[in-house]
Short mmCIF file of N, CA and C in Angstrom, two decimals:
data_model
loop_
_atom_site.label_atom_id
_atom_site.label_comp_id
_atom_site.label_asym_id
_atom_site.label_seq_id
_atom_site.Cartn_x
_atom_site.Cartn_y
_atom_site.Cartn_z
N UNK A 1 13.95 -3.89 -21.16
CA UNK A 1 12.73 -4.09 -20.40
C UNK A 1 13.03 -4.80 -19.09
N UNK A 2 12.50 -4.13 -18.25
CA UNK A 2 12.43 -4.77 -16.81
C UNK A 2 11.22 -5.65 -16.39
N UNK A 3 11.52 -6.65 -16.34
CA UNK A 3 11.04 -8.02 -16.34
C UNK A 3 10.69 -8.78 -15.05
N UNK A 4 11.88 -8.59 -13.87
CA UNK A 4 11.88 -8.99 -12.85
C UNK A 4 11.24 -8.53 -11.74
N UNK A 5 11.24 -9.43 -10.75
CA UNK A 5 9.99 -8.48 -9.45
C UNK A 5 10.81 -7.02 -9.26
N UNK A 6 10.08 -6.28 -8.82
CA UNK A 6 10.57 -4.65 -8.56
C UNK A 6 9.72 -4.54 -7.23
N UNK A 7 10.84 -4.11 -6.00
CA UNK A 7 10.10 -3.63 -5.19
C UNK A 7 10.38 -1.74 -4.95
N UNK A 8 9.71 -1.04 -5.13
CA UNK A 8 9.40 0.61 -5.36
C UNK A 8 9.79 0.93 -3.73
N UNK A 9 10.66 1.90 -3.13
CA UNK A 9 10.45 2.08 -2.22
C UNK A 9 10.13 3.49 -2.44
N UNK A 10 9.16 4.95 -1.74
CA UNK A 10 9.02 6.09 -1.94
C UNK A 10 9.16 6.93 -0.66
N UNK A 11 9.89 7.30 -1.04
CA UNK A 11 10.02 8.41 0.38
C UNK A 11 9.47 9.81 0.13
N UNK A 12 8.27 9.71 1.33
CA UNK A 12 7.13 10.94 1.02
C UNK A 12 7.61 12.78 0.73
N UNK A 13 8.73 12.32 2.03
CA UNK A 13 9.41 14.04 2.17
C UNK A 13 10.70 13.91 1.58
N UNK A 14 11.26 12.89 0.51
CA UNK A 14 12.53 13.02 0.34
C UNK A 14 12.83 14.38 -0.74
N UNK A 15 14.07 15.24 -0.70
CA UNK A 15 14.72 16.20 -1.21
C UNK A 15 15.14 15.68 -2.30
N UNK A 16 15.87 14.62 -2.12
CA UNK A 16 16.82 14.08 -3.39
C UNK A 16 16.30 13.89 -4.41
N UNK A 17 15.69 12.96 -4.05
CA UNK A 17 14.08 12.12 -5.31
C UNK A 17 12.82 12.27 -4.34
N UNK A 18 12.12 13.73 -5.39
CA UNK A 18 11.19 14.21 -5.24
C UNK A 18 10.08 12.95 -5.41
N UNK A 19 8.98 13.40 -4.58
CA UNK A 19 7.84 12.40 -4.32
C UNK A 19 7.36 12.29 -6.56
N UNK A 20 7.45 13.73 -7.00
CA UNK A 20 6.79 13.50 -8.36
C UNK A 20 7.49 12.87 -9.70
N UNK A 21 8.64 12.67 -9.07
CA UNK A 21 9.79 11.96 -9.76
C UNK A 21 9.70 10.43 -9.33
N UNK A 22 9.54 10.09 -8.08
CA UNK A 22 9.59 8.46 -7.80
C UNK A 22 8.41 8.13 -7.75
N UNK A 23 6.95 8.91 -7.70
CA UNK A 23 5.61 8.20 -7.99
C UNK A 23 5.34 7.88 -9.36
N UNK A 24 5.74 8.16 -10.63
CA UNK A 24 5.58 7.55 -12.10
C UNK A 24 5.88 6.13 -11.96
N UNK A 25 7.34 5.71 -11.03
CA UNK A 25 8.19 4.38 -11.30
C UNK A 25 7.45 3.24 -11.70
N UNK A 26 6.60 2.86 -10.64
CA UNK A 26 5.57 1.71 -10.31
C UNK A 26 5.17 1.60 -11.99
N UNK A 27 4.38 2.45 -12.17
CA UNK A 27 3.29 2.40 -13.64
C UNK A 27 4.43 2.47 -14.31
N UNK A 28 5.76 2.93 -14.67
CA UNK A 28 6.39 2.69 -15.69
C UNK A 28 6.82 1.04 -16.03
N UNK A 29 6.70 0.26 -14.96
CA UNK A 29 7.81 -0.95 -15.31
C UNK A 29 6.37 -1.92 -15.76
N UNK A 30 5.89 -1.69 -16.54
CA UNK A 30 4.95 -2.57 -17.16
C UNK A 30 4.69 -4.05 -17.37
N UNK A 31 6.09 -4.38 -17.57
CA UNK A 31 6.71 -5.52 -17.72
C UNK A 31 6.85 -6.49 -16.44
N UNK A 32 6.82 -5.86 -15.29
CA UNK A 32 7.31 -6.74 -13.89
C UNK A 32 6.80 -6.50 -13.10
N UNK A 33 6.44 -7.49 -11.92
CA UNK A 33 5.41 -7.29 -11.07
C UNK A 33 5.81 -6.84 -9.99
N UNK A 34 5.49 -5.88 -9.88
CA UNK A 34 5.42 -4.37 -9.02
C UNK A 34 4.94 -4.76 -7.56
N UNK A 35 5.88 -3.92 -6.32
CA UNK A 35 5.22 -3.64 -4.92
C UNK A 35 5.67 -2.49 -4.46
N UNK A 36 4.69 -1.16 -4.00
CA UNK A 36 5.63 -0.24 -3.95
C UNK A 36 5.16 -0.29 -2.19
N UNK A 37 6.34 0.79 -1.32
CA UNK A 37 6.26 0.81 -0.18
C UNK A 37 6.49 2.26 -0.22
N UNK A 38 5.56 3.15 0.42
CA UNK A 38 5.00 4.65 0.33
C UNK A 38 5.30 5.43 2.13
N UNK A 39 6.56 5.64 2.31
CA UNK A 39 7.09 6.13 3.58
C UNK A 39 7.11 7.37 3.92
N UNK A 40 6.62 7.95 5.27
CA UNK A 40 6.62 9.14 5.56
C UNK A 40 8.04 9.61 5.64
N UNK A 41 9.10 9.70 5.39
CA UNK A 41 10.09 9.93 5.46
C UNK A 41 10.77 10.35 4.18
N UNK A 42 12.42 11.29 4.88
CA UNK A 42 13.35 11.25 3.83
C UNK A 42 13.84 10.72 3.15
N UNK A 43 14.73 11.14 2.39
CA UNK A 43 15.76 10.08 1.65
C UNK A 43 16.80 9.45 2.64
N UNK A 44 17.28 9.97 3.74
CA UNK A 44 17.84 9.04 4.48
C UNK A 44 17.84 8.43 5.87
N UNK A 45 16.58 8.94 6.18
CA UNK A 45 15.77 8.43 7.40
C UNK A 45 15.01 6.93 6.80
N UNK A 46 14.97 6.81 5.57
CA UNK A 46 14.62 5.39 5.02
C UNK A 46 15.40 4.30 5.36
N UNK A 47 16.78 4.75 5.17
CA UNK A 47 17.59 3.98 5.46
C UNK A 47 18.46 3.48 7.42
N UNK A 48 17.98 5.11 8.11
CA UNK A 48 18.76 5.10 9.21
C UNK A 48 17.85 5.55 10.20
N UNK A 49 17.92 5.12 11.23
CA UNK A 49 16.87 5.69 12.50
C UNK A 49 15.77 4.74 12.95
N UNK A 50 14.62 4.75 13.60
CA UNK A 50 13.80 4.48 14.50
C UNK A 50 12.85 3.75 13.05
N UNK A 51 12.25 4.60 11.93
CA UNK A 51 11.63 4.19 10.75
C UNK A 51 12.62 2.81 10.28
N UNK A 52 13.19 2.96 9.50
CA UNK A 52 14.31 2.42 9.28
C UNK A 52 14.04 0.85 9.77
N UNK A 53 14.57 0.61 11.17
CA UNK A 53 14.17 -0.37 12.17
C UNK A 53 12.84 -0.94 12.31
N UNK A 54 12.06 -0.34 11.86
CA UNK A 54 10.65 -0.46 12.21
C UNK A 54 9.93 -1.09 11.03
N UNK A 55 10.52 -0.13 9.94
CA UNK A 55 9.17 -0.22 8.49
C UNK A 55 9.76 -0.75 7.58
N UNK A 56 10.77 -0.28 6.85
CA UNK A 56 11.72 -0.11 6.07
C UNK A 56 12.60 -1.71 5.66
N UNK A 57 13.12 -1.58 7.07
CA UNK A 57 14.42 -2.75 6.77
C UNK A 57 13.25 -4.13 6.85
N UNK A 58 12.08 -4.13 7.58
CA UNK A 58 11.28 -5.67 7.74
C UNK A 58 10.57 -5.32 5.83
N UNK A 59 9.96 -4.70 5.90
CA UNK A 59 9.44 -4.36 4.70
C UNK A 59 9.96 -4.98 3.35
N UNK A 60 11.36 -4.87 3.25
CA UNK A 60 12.15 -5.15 2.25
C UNK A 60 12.60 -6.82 2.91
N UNK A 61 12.88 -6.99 4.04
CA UNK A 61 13.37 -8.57 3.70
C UNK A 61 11.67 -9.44 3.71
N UNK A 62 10.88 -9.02 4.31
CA UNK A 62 9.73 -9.68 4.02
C UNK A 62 9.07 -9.95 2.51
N UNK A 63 9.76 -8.59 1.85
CA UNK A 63 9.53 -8.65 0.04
C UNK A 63 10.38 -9.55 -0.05
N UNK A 64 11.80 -9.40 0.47
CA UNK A 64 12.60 -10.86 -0.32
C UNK A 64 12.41 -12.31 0.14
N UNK A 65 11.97 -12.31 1.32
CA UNK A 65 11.15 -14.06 1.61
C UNK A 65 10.09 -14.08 0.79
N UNK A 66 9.20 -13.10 0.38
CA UNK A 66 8.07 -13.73 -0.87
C UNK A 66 9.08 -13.86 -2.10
N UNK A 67 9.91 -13.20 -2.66
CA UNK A 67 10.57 -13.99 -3.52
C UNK A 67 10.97 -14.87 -3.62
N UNK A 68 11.96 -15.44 -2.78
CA UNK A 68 12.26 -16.37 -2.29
C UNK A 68 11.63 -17.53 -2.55
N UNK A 69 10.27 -17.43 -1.80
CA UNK A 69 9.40 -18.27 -1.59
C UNK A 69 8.72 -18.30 -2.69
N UNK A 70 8.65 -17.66 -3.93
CA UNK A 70 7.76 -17.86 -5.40
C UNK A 70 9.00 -18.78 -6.01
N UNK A 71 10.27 -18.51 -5.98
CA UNK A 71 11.37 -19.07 -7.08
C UNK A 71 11.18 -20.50 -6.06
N UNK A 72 11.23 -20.80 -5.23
CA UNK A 72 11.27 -22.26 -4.41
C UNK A 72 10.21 -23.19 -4.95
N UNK A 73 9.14 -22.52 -5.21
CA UNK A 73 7.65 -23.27 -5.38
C UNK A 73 7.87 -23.73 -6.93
#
């Protein structure tokens, strides 16, 4: 059982991992408190390019300063 925070990232047009394959995730982890982030993009325009810079990379360290900031308190 997955227990710990989970942050979901989904990439709308990705090939690799189809949108109907990574939209179950969220509702599966029952156990841990869930944030998903729902991107118009591929599987590797998530990671590289103009999105990326923009949505993506703040998105995820802003999820890890609220962690951060729950284990501190």
């Amino acid at each position: 059982r997955i227990r710990c925070p989970t942050l979901c990232i989904i990439a709308e047009k990705d090939d690799i991992v189809p949108l109907a394959a990574a939209e179950p995730l969220p509702g599966l982890l029952t156990n841990a408190p869930v944030e998903t982030v729902r991107l118009p993009a591929g599987h590797i325009n998530l990671v590289t390019g103009r999105l990326a810079e923009q949505v993506t990379i703040p998105s995820i360290v802003r999820w890890l300063d609220r962690q951060s900031e729950t284990k501190a308190a």
